[in-house]
mmCIF file of C-alpha atoms in Angstrom:
data_model
loop_
_atom_site.group_PDB
_atom_site.id
_atom_site.type_symbol
_atom_site.label_atom_id
_atom_site.label_comp_id
_atom_site.label_asym_id
_atom_site.label_seq_id
_atom_site.Cartn_x
_atom_site.Cartn_y
_atom_site.Cartn_z
ATOM 1 C CA MET A 1 123.541 362.450 -37.281
ATOM 2 C CA ASP A 2 124.810 360.737 -34.139
ATOM 3 C CA LEU A 3 122.043 361.046 -31.522
ATOM 4 C CA HIS A 4 124.628 360.966 -28.758
ATOM 5 C CA ASP A 5 127.076 363.264 -30.549
ATOM 6 C CA GLY A 6 127.726 365.344 -27.441
ATOM 7 C CA SER A 7 130.608 366.982 -29.236
ATOM 8 C CA THR A 8 130.748 369.496 -26.398
ATOM 9 C CA VAL A 9 129.110 369.750 -23.000
ATOM 10 C CA THR A 10 129.505 372.870 -20.916
ATOM 11 C CA GLY A 11 130.018 372.821 -17.194
ATOM 12 C CA SER A 12 130.194 375.496 -14.545
ATOM 13 C CA GLY A 13 133.088 377.909 -14.380
ATOM 14 C CA GLY A 14 133.854 377.695 -18.107
ATOM 15 C CA LEU A 15 134.509 373.970 -18.058
ATOM 16 C CA LEU A 16 134.147 372.275 -21.431
ATOM 17 C CA LEU A 17 133.803 368.553 -22.053
ATOM 18 C CA ARG A 18 134.633 367.520 -25.603
ATOM 19 C CA ARG A 19 135.262 364.294 -27.428
ATOM 20 C CA TRP A 20 138.833 363.041 -27.433
ATOM 21 C CA ARG A 21 140.919 363.873 -30.522
ATOM 22 C CA PRO A 22 144.085 362.328 -31.989
ATOM 23 C CA GLU A 23 146.001 365.525 -31.223
ATOM 24 C CA ASP A 24 145.374 364.886 -27.504
ATOM 25 C CA LEU A 25 147.963 362.077 -27.546
ATOM 26 C CA PRO A 26 150.897 364.111 -26.077
ATOM 27 C CA ALA A 27 148.722 365.544 -23.283
ATOM 28 C CA LEU A 28 147.360 362.074 -22.529
ATOM 29 C CA LEU A 29 150.896 360.705 -22.182
ATOM 30 C CA ARG A 30 151.835 363.574 -19.839
ATOM 31 C CA ALA A 31 148.737 362.924 -17.725
ATOM 32 C CA TYR A 32 149.523 359.217 -17.343
ATOM 33 C CA ASP A 33 153.119 359.994 -16.378
ATOM 34 C CA ASP A 34 151.790 361.276 -13.028
ATOM 35 C CA PRO A 35 152.381 358.952 -10.023
ATOM 36 C CA ALA A 36 148.842 359.637 -8.722
ATOM 37 C CA MET A 37 147.390 358.368 -11.999
ATOM 38 C CA ARG A 38 149.471 355.213 -11.710
ATOM 39 C CA ARG A 39 148.229 354.725 -8.152
ATOM 40 C CA TRP A 40 144.496 355.162 -8.648
ATOM 41 C CA LEU A 41 143.709 353.969 -12.170
ATOM 42 C CA ALA A 42 143.344 350.301 -13.073
ATOM 43 C CA VAL A 43 144.004 350.983 -16.769
ATOM 44 C CA GLN A 44 147.464 352.357 -17.450
ATOM 45 C CA VAL A 45 148.597 354.098 -20.625
ATOM 46 C CA THR A 46 152.259 353.921 -21.594
ATOM 47 C CA GLY A 47 154.020 355.020 -24.748
ATOM 48 C CA PRO A 48 152.608 356.492 -27.944
ATOM 49 C CA GLU A 49 151.140 353.140 -29.030
ATOM 50 C CA GLY A 50 149.316 352.735 -25.713
ATOM 51 C CA ALA A 51 147.975 356.279 -25.889
ATOM 52 C CA ALA A 52 146.835 355.785 -29.490
ATOM 53 C CA ALA A 53 145.050 352.556 -28.472
ATOM 54 C CA TRP A 54 143.367 354.366 -25.557
ATOM 55 C CA LEU A 55 142.193 357.159 -27.868
ATOM 56 C CA GLU A 56 140.874 354.565 -30.338
ATOM 57 C CA GLU A 57 138.952 352.891 -27.500
ATOM 58 C CA GLN A 58 137.269 356.230 -26.780
ATOM 59 C CA ARG A 59 136.332 356.703 -30.448
ATOM 60 C CA ALA A 60 135.070 353.127 -30.757
ATOM 61 C CA GLY A 61 133.035 353.465 -27.549
ATOM 62 C CA TRP A 62 131.175 356.455 -28.973
ATOM 63 C CA ALA A 63 130.611 354.653 -32.273
ATOM 64 C CA ALA A 64 129.189 351.610 -30.468
ATOM 65 C CA GLY A 65 127.079 353.701 -28.055
ATOM 66 C CA ARG A 66 128.632 351.973 -25.040
ATOM 67 C CA ARG A 67 131.283 354.365 -23.741
ATOM 68 C CA PHE A 68 131.138 358.155 -23.828
ATOM 69 C CA GLY A 69 134.511 359.601 -22.852
ATOM 70 C CA PHE A 70 135.160 363.319 -22.749
ATOM 71 C CA ALA A 71 138.380 365.276 -22.530
ATOM 72 C CA VAL A 72 137.923 367.913 -19.839
ATOM 73 C CA THR A 73 139.138 371.372 -20.890
ATOM 74 C CA GLU A 74 138.184 375.009 -20.416
ATOM 75 C CA SER A 75 136.309 377.172 -22.867
ATOM 76 C CA GLY A 76 138.782 379.080 -25.016
ATOM 77 C CA ARG A 77 141.580 376.703 -23.985
ATOM 78 C CA GLU A 78 140.298 373.458 -25.488
ATOM 79 C CA GLY A 79 143.850 372.251 -26.189
ATOM 80 C CA GLU A 80 144.845 372.295 -22.503
ATOM 81 C CA LEU A 81 143.842 368.969 -20.972
ATOM 82 C CA LEU A 82 142.480 369.101 -17.427
ATOM 83 C CA GLY A 83 141.154 365.563 -17.192
ATOM 84 C CA ASN A 84 138.814 362.868 -18.399
ATOM 85 C CA VAL A 85 135.227 361.987 -17.522
ATOM 86 C CA VAL A 86 133.340 359.011 -18.907
ATOM 87 C CA LEU A 87 129.917 357.396 -18.924
ATOM 88 C CA LYS A 88 130.433 353.659 -19.419
ATOM 89 C CA GLU A 89 128.755 350.297 -18.950
ATOM 90 C CA LEU A 90 125.539 351.866 -20.261
ATOM 91 C CA ASP A 91 122.760 349.294 -19.771
ATOM 92 C CA LEU A 92 119.426 350.823 -20.731
ATOM 93 C CA VAL A 93 117.612 347.499 -20.223
ATOM 94 C CA ASN A 94 118.400 347.690 -16.509
ATOM 95 C CA GLY A 95 118.537 351.492 -16.424
ATOM 96 C CA THR A 96 122.128 351.715 -15.195
ATOM 97 C CA ALA A 97 125.507 353.131 -16.152
ATOM 98 C CA GLU A 98 128.836 353.764 -14.491
ATOM 99 C CA THR A 99 130.949 356.894 -14.454
ATOM 100 C CA GLY A 100 134.599 357.556 -13.866
ATOM 101 C CA TYR A 101 136.994 360.458 -14.049
ATOM 102 C CA TRP A 102 140.535 361.607 -13.521
ATOM 103 C CA THR A 103 142.252 364.975 -13.457
ATOM 104 C CA THR A 104 145.729 366.035 -14.484
ATOM 105 C CA ALA A 105 148.136 367.082 -11.750
ATOM 106 C CA PRO A 106 147.934 370.841 -12.576
ATOM 107 C CA ALA A 107 144.111 370.718 -12.473
ATOM 108 C CA ARG A 108 143.775 369.181 -9.008
ATOM 109 C CA GLY A 109 142.428 371.295 -6.190
ATOM 110 C CA ARG A 110 140.464 373.549 -8.562
ATOM 111 C CA GLY A 111 137.114 371.740 -8.449
ATOM 112 C CA VAL A 112 137.623 370.301 -11.937
ATOM 113 C CA ALA A 113 136.590 366.740 -11.047
ATOM 114 C CA SER A 114 133.345 367.765 -9.352
ATOM 115 C CA ARG A 115 132.406 370.242 -12.099
ATOM 116 C CA ALA A 116 133.173 367.674 -14.811
ATOM 117 C CA LEU A 117 131.208 364.948 -13.012
ATOM 118 C CA ALA A 118 128.245 367.273 -12.506
ATOM 119 C CA ALA A 119 128.241 368.238 -16.203
ATOM 120 C CA LEU A 120 128.545 364.611 -17.330
ATOM 121 C CA THR A 121 125.771 363.491 -14.982
ATOM 122 C CA ASP A 122 123.412 366.183 -16.262
ATOM 123 C CA TRP A 123 124.298 365.233 -19.858
ATOM 124 C CA ALA A 124 123.748 361.517 -19.164
ATOM 125 C CA PHE A 125 120.315 361.961 -17.634
ATOM 126 C CA THR A 126 119.269 364.492 -20.284
ATOM 127 C CA THR A 127 120.475 362.230 -23.089
ATOM 128 C CA PHE A 128 119.412 358.796 -21.820
ATOM 129 C CA SER A 129 116.563 359.151 -19.275
ATOM 130 C CA GLU A 130 113.829 358.746 -21.891
ATOM 131 C CA GLN A 131 115.582 355.551 -23.015
ATOM 132 C CA GLY A 132 115.523 354.185 -19.466
ATOM 133 C CA LEU A 133 118.608 355.455 -17.619
ATOM 134 C CA GLU A 134 117.675 355.684 -13.945
ATOM 135 C CA ARG A 135 120.941 355.219 -12.015
ATOM 136 C CA VAL A 136 124.574 356.111 -12.469
ATOM 137 C CA GLU A 137 127.159 354.461 -10.238
ATOM 138 C CA LEU A 138 130.610 355.722 -9.312
ATOM 139 C CA LEU A 139 133.119 353.203 -7.953
ATOM 140 C CA HIS A 140 136.415 353.882 -6.196
ATOM 141 C CA GLN A 141 138.792 352.166 -3.840
ATOM 142 C CA ILE A 142 137.910 352.770 -0.191
ATOM 143 C CA ASP A 143 141.108 354.708 0.559
ATOM 144 C CA ASN A 144 140.472 357.292 -2.203
ATOM 145 C CA ALA A 145 139.077 360.027 0.031
ATOM 146 C CA ALA A 146 139.206 362.651 -2.742
ATOM 147 C CA SER A 147 136.895 360.573 -4.954
ATOM 148 C CA CYS A 148 134.531 360.111 -2.019
ATOM 149 C CA ARG A 149 134.328 363.904 -1.574
ATOM 150 C CA VAL A 150 133.738 364.479 -5.293
ATOM 151 C CA ALA A 151 130.982 361.849 -5.380
ATOM 152 C CA GLU A 152 129.160 363.259 -2.377
ATOM 153 C CA LYS A 153 129.534 366.853 -3.597
ATOM 154 C CA CYS A 154 127.872 365.820 -6.884
ATOM 155 C CA GLY A 155 124.891 364.100 -5.267
ATOM 156 C CA TYR A 156 126.236 360.538 -5.369
ATOM 157 C CA PRO A 157 125.696 359.243 -1.827
ATOM 158 C CA LEU A 158 127.451 356.091 -0.704
ATOM 159 C CA GLY A 159 125.282 353.142 -1.729
ATOM 160 C CA ARG A 160 127.332 350.180 -0.564
ATOM 161 C CA VAL A 161 130.784 348.795 0.105
ATOM 162 C CA ILE A 162 132.055 346.049 -2.190
ATOM 163 C CA PRO A 163 134.740 343.529 -1.242
ATOM 164 C CA ALA A 164 138.281 343.696 -2.556
ATOM 165 C CA LEU A 165 139.179 341.721 -5.688
ATOM 166 C CA PRO A 166 142.948 341.217 -5.488
ATOM 167 C CA PRO A 167 145.294 341.605 -7.177
ATOM 168 C CA ALA A 168 143.724 344.333 -9.369
ATOM 169 C CA TYR A 169 141.628 345.787 -6.514
ATOM 170 C CA PRO A 170 143.415 344.976 -3.244
ATOM 171 C CA LEU A 171 141.074 346.978 -0.997
ATOM 172 C CA ASP A 172 137.325 347.175 -0.557
ATOM 173 C CA GLY A 173 135.528 349.715 -2.718
ATOM 174 C CA HIS A 174 132.771 352.269 -2.415
ATOM 175 C CA VAL A 175 129.828 352.363 -4.787
ATOM 176 C CA HIS A 176 128.160 355.775 -4.897
ATOM 177 C CA VAL A 177 124.807 356.013 -6.676
ATOM 178 C CA ARG A 178 122.947 358.913 -8.237
ATOM 179 C CA SER A 179 119.370 358.426 -9.414
ATOM 180 C CA SER A 180 117.761 360.231 -12.308
ATOM 181 C CA PRO A 181 115.614 363.171 -11.215
ATOM 182 C CA GLY A 182 112.665 361.470 -12.943
ATOM 183 C CA ALA A 183 113.337 357.947 -11.620
ATOM 184 C CA ALA A 184 111.160 358.364 -8.518
ATOM 185 C CA LEU A 185 108.286 359.668 -10.640
ATOM 186 C CA THR A 186 108.162 356.496 -12.754
ATOM 187 C CA ARG A 187 107.903 354.051 -9.853
#
């Protein structure tokens, strides 16, 4: 059995995080057709081949234990995609990981991002704290005020500002950091 199976994680308000499935391909393409997605995300998905490759990356990440991506849905409506939330760059030697998320256009303004991030963060610390996870970082471009609000609402205070890295990241970025509830007890 996969220790990190996490086939489903429940969040508040009936939110359900589940592993990505091949049948999510059409919904993934619709999500990436949104201009806001094209603005904020460094990785772009175009066409059925691109979506299939993205879904394979999610599957391979789980298999390798390095990337844990979840489709964000609602209980009883698991086929309706609301977004994505991911734990990535898992480095248990240094006790760190990174998180990211996006929401579909119809899901915005409903608290989906903050509920999904809260559920993922709880899952990450429950699943990996005993193996050494102490900090999860959330990075976003400095002009993404919505991501700043989500981070702060979920207990990720601003940790530092990082310089721009053009052309991929033309503006400075924020790094928000959340520490494991048990991290202070082990120091």
